[in-house]
PDB file of C-alpha atoms and ligand atoms in Angstrom:
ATOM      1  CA  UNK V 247      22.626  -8.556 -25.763  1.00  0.00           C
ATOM      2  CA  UNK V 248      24.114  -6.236 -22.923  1.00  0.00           C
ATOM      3  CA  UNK V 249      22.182  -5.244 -19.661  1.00  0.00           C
ATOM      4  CA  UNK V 250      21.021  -1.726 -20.038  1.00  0.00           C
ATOM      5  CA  UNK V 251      20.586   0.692 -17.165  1.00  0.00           C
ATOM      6  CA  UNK V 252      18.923   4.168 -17.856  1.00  0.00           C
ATOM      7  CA  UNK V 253      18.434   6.299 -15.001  1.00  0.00           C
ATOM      8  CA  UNK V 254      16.502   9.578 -15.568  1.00  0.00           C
ATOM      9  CA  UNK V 255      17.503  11.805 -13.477  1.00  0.00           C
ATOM     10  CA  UNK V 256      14.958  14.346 -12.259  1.00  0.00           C
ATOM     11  CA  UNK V 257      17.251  16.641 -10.180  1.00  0.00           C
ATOM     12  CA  UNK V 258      15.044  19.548  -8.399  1.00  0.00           C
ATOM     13  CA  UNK V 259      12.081  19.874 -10.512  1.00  0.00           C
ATOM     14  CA  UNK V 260       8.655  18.549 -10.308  1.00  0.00           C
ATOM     15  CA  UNK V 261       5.933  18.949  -7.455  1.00  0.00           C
ATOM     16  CA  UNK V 262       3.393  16.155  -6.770  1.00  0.00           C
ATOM     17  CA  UNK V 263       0.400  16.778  -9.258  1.00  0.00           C
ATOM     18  CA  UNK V 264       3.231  17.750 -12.385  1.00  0.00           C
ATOM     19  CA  UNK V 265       5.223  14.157 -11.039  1.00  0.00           C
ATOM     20  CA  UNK V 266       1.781  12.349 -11.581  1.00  0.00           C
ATOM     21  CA  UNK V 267       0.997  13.557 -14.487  1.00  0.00           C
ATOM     22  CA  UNK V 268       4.708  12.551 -15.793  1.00  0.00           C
ATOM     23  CA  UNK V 269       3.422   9.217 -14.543  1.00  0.00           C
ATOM     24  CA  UNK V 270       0.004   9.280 -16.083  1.00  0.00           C
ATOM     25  CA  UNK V 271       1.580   9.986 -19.711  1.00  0.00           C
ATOM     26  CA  UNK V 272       4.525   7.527 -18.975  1.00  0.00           C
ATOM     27  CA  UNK V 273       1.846   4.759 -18.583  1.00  0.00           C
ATOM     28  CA  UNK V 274      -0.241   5.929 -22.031  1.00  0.00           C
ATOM     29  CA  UNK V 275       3.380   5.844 -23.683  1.00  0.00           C
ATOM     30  CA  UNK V 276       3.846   2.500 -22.879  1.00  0.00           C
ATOM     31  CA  UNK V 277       0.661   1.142 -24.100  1.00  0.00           C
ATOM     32  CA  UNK V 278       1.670   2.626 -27.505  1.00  0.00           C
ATOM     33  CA  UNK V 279       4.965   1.312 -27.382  1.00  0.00           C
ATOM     34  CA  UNK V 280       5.138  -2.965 -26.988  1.00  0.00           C
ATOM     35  CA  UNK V 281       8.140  -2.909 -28.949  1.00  0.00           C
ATOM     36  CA  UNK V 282      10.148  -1.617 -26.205  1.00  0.00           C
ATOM     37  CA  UNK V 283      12.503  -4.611 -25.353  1.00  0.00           C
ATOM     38  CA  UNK V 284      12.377  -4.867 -21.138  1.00  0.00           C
ATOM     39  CA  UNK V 285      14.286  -7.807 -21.102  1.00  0.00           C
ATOM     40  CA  UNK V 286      18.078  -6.760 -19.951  1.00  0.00           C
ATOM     41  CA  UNK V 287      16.848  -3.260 -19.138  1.00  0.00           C
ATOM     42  CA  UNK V 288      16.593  -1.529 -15.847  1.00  0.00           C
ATOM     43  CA  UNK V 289      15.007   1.609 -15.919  1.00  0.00           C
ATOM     44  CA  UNK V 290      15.194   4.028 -12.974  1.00  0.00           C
ATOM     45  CA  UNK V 291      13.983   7.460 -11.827  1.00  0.00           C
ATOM     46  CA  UNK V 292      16.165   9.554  -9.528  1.00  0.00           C
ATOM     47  CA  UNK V 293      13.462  11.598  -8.259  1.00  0.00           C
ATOM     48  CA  UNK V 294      13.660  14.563  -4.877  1.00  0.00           C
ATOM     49  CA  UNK V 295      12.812  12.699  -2.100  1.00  0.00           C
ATOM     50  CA  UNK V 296       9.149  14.723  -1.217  1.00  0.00           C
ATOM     51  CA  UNK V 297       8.409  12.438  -4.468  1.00  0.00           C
ATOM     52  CA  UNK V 298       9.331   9.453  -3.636  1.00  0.00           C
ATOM     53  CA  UNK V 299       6.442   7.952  -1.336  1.00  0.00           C
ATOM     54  CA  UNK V 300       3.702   8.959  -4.015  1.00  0.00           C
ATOM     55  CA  UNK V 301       5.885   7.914  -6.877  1.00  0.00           C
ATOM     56  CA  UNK V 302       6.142   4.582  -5.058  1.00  0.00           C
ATOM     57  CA  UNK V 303       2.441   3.985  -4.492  1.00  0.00           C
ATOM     58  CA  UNK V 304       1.715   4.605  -8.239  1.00  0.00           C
ATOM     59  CA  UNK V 305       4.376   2.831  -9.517  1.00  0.00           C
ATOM     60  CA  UNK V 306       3.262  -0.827  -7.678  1.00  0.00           C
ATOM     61  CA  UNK V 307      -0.288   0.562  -8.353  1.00  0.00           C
ATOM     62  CA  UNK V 308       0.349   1.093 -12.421  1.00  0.00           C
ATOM     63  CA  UNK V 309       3.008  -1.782 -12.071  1.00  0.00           C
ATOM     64  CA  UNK V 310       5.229   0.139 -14.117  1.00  0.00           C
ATOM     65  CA  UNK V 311       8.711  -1.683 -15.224  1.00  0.00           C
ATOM     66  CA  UNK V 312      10.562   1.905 -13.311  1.00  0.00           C
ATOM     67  CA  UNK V 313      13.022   1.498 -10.342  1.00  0.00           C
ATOM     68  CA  UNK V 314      13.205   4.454  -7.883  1.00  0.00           C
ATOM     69  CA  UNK V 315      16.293   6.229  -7.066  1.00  0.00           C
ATOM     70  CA  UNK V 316      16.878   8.904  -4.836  1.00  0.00           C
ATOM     71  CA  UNK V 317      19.494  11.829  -5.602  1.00  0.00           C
ATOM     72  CA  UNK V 318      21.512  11.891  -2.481  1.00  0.00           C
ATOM     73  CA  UNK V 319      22.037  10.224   0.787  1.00  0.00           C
ATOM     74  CA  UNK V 320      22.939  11.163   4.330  1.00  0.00           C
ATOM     75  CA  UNK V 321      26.717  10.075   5.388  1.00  0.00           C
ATOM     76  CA  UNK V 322      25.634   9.529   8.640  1.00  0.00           C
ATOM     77  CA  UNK V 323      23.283   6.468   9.959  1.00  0.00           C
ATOM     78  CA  UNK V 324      19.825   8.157  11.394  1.00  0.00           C
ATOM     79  CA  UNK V 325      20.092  10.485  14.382  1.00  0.00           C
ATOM     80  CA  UNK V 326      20.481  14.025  15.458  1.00  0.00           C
ATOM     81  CA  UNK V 327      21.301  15.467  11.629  1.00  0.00           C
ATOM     82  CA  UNK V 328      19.534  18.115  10.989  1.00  0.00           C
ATOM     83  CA  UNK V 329      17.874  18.036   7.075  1.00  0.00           C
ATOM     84  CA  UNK V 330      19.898  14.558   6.493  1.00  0.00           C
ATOM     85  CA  UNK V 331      17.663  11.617   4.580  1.00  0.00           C
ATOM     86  CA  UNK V 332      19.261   8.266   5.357  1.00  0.00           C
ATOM     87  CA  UNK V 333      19.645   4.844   4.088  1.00  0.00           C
ATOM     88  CA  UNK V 334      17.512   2.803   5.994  1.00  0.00           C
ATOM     89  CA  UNK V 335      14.491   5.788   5.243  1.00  0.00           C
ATOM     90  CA  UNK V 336      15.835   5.650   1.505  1.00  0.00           C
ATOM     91  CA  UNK V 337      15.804   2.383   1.391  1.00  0.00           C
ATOM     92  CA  UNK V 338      11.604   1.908   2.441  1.00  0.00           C
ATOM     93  CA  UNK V 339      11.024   3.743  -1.170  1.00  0.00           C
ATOM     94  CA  UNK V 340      13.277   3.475  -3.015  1.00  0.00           C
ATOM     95  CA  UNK V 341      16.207   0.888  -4.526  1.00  0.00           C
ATOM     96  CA  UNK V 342      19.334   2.863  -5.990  1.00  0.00           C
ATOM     97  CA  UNK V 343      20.402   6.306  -5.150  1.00  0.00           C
ATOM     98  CA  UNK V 344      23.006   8.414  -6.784  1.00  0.00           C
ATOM     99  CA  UNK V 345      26.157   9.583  -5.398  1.00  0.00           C
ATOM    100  CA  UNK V 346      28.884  11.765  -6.268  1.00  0.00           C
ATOM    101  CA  UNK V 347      26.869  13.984  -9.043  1.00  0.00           C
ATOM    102  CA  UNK V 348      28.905  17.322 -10.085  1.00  0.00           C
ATOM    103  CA  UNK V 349      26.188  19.445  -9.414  1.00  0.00           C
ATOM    104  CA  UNK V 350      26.697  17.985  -5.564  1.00  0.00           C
ATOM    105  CA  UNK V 351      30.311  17.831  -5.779  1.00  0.00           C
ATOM    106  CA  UNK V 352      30.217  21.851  -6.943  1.00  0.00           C
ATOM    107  CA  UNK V 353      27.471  23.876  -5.111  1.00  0.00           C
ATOM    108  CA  UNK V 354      27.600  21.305  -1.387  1.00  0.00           C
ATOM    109  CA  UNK V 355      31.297  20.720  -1.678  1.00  0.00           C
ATOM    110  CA  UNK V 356      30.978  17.318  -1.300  1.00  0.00           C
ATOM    111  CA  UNK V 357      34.355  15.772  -1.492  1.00  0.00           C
ATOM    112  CA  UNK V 358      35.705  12.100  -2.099  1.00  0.00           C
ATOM    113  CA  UNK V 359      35.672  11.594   1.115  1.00  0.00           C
ATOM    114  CA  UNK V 360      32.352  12.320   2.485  1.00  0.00           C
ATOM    115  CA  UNK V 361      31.310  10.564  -0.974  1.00  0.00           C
ATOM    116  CA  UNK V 362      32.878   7.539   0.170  1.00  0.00           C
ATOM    117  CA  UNK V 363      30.527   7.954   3.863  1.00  0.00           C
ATOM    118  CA  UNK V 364      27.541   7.912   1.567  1.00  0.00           C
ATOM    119  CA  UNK V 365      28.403   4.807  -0.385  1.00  0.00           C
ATOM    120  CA  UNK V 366      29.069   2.989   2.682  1.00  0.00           C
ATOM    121  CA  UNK V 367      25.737   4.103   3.917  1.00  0.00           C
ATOM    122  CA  UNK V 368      24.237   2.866   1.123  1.00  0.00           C
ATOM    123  CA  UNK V 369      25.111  -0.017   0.845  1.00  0.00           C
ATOM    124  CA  UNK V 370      24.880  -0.860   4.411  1.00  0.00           C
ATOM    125  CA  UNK V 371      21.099  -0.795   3.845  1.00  0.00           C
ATOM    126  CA  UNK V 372      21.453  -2.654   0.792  1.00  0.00           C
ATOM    127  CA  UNK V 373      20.459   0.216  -1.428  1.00  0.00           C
ATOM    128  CA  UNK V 374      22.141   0.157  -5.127  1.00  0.00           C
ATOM    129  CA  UNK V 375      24.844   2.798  -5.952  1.00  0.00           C
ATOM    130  CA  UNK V 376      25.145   4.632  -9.165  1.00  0.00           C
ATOM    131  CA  UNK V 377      28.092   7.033  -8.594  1.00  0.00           C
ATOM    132  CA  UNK V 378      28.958   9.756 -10.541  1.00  0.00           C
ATOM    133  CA  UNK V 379      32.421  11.071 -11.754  1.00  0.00           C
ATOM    134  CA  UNK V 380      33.683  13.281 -14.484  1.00  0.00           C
ATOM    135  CA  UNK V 381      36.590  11.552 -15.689  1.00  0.00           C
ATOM    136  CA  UNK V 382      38.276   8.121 -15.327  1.00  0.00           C
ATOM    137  CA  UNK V 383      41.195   9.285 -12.754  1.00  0.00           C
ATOM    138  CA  UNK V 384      37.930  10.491  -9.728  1.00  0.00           C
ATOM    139  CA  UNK V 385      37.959   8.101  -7.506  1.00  0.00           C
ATOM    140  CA  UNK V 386      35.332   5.378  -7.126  1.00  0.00           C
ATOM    141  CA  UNK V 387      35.124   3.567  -3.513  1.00  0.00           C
ATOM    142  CA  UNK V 388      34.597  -0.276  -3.534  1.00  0.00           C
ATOM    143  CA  UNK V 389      31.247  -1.638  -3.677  1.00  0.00           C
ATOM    144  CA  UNK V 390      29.541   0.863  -6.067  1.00  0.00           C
ATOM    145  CA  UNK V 391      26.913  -1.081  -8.357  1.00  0.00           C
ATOM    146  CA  UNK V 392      27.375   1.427 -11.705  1.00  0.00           C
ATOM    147  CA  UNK V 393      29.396   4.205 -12.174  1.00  0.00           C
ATOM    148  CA  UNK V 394      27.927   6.897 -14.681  1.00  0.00           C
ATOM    149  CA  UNK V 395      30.539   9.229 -16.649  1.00  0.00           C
ATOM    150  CA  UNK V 396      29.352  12.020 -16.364  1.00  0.00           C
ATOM    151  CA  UNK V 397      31.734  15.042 -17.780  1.00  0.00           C
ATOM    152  CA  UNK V 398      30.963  18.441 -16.215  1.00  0.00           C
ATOM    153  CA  UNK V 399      31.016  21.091 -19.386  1.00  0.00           C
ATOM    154  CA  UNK V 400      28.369  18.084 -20.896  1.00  0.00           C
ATOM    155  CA  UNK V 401      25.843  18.866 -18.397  1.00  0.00           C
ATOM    156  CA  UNK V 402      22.720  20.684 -19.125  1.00  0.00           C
ATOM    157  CA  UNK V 403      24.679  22.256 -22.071  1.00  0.00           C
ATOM    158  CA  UNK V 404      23.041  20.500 -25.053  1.00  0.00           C
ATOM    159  CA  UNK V 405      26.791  19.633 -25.620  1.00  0.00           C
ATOM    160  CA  UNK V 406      27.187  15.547 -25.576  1.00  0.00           C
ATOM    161  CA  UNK V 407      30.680  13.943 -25.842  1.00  0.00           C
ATOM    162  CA  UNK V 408      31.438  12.115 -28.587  1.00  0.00           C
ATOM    163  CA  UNK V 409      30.666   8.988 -28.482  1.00  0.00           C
ATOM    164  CA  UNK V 410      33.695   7.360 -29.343  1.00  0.00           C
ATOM    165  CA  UNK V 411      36.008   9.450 -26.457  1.00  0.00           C
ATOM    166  CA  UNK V 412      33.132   8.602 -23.820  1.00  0.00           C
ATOM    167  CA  UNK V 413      33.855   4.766 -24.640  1.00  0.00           C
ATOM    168  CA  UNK V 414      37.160   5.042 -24.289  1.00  0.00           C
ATOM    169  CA  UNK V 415      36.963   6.803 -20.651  1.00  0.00           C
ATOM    170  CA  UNK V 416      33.970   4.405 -20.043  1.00  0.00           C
ATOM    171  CA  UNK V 417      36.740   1.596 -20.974  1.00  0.00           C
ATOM    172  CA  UNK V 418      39.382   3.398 -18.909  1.00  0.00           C
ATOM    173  CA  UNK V 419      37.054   3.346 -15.865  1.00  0.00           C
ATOM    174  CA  UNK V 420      35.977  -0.668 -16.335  1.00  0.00           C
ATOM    175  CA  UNK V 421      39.490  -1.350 -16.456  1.00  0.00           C
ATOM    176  CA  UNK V 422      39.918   0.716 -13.385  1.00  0.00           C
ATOM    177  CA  UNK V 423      37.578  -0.027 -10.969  1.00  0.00           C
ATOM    178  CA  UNK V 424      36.269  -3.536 -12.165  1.00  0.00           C
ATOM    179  CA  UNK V 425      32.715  -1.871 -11.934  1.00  0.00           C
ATOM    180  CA  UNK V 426      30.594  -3.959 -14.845  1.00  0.00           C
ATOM    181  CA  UNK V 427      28.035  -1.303 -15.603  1.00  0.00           C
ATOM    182  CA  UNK V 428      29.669   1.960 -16.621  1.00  0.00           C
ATOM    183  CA  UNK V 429      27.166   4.721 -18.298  1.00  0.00           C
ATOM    184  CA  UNK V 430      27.547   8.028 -19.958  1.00  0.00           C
ATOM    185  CA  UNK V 431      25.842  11.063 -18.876  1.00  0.00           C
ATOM    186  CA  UNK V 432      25.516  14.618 -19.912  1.00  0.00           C
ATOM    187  CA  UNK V 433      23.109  16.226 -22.798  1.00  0.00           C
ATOM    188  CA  UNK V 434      21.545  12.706 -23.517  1.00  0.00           C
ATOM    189  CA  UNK V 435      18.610  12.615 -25.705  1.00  0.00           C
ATOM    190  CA  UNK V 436      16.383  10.275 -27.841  1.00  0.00           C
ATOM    191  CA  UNK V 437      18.704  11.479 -30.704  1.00  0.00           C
ATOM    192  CA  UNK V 438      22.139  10.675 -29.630  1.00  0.00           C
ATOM    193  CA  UNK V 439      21.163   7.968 -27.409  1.00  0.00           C
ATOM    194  CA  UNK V 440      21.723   4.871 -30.023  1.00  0.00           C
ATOM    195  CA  UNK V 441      24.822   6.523 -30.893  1.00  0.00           C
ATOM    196  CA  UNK V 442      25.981   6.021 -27.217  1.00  0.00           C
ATOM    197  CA  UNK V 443      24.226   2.471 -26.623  1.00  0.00           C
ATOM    198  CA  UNK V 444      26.276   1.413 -29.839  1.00  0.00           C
ATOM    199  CA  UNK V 445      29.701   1.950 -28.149  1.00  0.00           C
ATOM    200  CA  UNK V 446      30.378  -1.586 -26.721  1.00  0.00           C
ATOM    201  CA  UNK V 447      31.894  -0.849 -23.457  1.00  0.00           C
ATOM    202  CA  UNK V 448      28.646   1.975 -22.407  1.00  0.00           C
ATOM    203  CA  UNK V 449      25.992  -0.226 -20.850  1.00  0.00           C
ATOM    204  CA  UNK V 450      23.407   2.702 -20.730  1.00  0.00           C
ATOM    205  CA  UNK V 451      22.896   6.200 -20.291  1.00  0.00           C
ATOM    206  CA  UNK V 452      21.575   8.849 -17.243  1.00  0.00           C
ATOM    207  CA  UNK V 453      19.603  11.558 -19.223  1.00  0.00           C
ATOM    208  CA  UNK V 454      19.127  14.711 -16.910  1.00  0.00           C
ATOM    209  CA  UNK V 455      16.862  17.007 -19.076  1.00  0.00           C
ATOM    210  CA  UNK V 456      15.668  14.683 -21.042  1.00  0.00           C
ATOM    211  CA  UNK V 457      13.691  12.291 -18.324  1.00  0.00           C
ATOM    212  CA  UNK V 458      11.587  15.314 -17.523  1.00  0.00           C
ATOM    213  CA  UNK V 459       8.907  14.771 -20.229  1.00  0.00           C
ATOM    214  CA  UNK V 460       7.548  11.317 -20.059  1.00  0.00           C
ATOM    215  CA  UNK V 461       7.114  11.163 -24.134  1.00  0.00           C
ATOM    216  CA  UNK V 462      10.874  12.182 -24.348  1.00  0.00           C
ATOM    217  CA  UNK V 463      11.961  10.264 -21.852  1.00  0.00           C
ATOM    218  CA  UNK V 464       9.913   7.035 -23.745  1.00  0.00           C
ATOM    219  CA  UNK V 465      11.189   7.984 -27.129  1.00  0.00           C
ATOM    220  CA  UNK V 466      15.002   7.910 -25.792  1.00  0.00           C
ATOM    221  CA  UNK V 467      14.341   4.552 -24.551  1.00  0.00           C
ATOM    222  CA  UNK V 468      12.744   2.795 -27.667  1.00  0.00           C
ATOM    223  CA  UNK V 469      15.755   4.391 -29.443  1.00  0.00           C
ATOM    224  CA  UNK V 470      18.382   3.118 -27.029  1.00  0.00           C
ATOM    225  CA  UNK V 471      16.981  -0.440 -27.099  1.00  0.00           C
ATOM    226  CA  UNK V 472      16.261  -0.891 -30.723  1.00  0.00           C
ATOM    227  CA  UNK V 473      20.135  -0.667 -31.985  1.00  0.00           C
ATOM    228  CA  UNK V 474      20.785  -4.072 -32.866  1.00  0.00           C
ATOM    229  CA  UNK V 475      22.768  -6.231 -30.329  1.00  0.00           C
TER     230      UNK V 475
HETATM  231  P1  PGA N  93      21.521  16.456 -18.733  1.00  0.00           P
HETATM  232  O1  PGA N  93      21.901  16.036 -17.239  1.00  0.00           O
HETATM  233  O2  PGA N  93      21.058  15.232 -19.455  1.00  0.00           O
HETATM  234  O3  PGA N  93      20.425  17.480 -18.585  1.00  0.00           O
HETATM  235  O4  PGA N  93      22.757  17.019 -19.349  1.00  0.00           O
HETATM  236  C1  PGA N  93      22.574  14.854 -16.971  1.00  0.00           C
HETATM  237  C2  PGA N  93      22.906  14.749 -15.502  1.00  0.00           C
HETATM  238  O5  PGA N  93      23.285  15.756 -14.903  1.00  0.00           O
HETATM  239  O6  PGA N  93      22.790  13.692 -14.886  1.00  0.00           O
END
């Protein structure tokens, strides 16, 4: 059986109370669910950062099986920056952050560069990189922990990629980079998730939309992790 890494991604949305709640209906889906195989899965929410200190607390409270990732990172160590998060404040809450999303990349102009800062950050203070690119020619700096494939016109559309072209980029990438854990991401849901999982090179999926209801969110997991191995 393959590890599995699914990272919901929350991108701006949630305040405090509507986050607990997602929590509070996360942990009742749970209960109903034992068949859900943990073994060889990471789960993690990329969450805004105002979340992540109450997300934290209930999470070792509730001791759910969820990692916590944060959405961005500053390129810069701490000091005089202005609205910057950094690593080492990441890294008290949290344990992977995403880099490099297209929704960064387009509306902050974030370029390869600066993306490359970040993941040096990160991993400076030990925090786990999942970075994203669109294609498999982007380029993906050393020492990133998962790459997710994330192509742009997928994105919030409702329109996946097949699952047999996002293998073969997925493929193309592994063969690239020598990352291990290469996902697919862009209109994921508990529908087409198994068709995904099945590939053999796609070790897991990061659902954007779809991680925003906790019963949605539960049902895409029990469906990614009951294909058979
Ligand atoms: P989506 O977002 O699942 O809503 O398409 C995926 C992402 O942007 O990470």
């Amino acid at each position: 059986m393959k590890n599995v890494l699914i990272a919901g991604n929350w991108k701006s949305n949630k305040t405090t109370l509507e986050a607990k709640q997602w929590l509070q209906e996360w942990n009742i889906q749970l209960s109903n669910n034992p068949i859900i195989q943990w073994k060889n899965m990471t789960v993690v929410l990329c969450v805004p950062y105002t979340l992540l200190y109450m997300m934290k607390q209930e999470i070792d409270r509730l001791k759910l099986p969820i990692d916590l990732g944060a959405q961005d990172v500053s390129p810069f160590a701490q000091g005089a920056y202005t609205g910057e998060v950094n690593a080492r404040q990441i890294k008290e809450l949290a344990q992977w952050v995403i880099i490099g999303h297209s929704e960064r990349r387009k509306n902050f102009h974030e370029t390869d560069e600066v993306l490359a800062q970040k993941t040096s950050q990160a991993k400076l203070e030990g925090l786990s990189v999942l970075y994203c690119v669109p294609d498999d020619i982007t380029l993906v700096p050393a020492g990133v922990d998962a790459v997710a494939y994330e192509p742009v016109w997928a994105i919030g559309t409702g329109k996946s990629d097949s699952p047999q072209n996002a293998q073969q980029v997925i493929q193309s990438i592994k063969s690239k980079t020598h990352v291990f854990c290469v996902i697919y991401g862009g209109s994921v849901t508990p529908d087409n998730v198994a068709a995904f999982m099945t590939q053999p090179a796609i070790d897991g999926v990061l659902p954007g939309g779809a991680s925003l209801d906790a019963q949605k969110f539960s049902s895409l997991i029990e469906n990614a992790t009951s294909i058979p191995s």
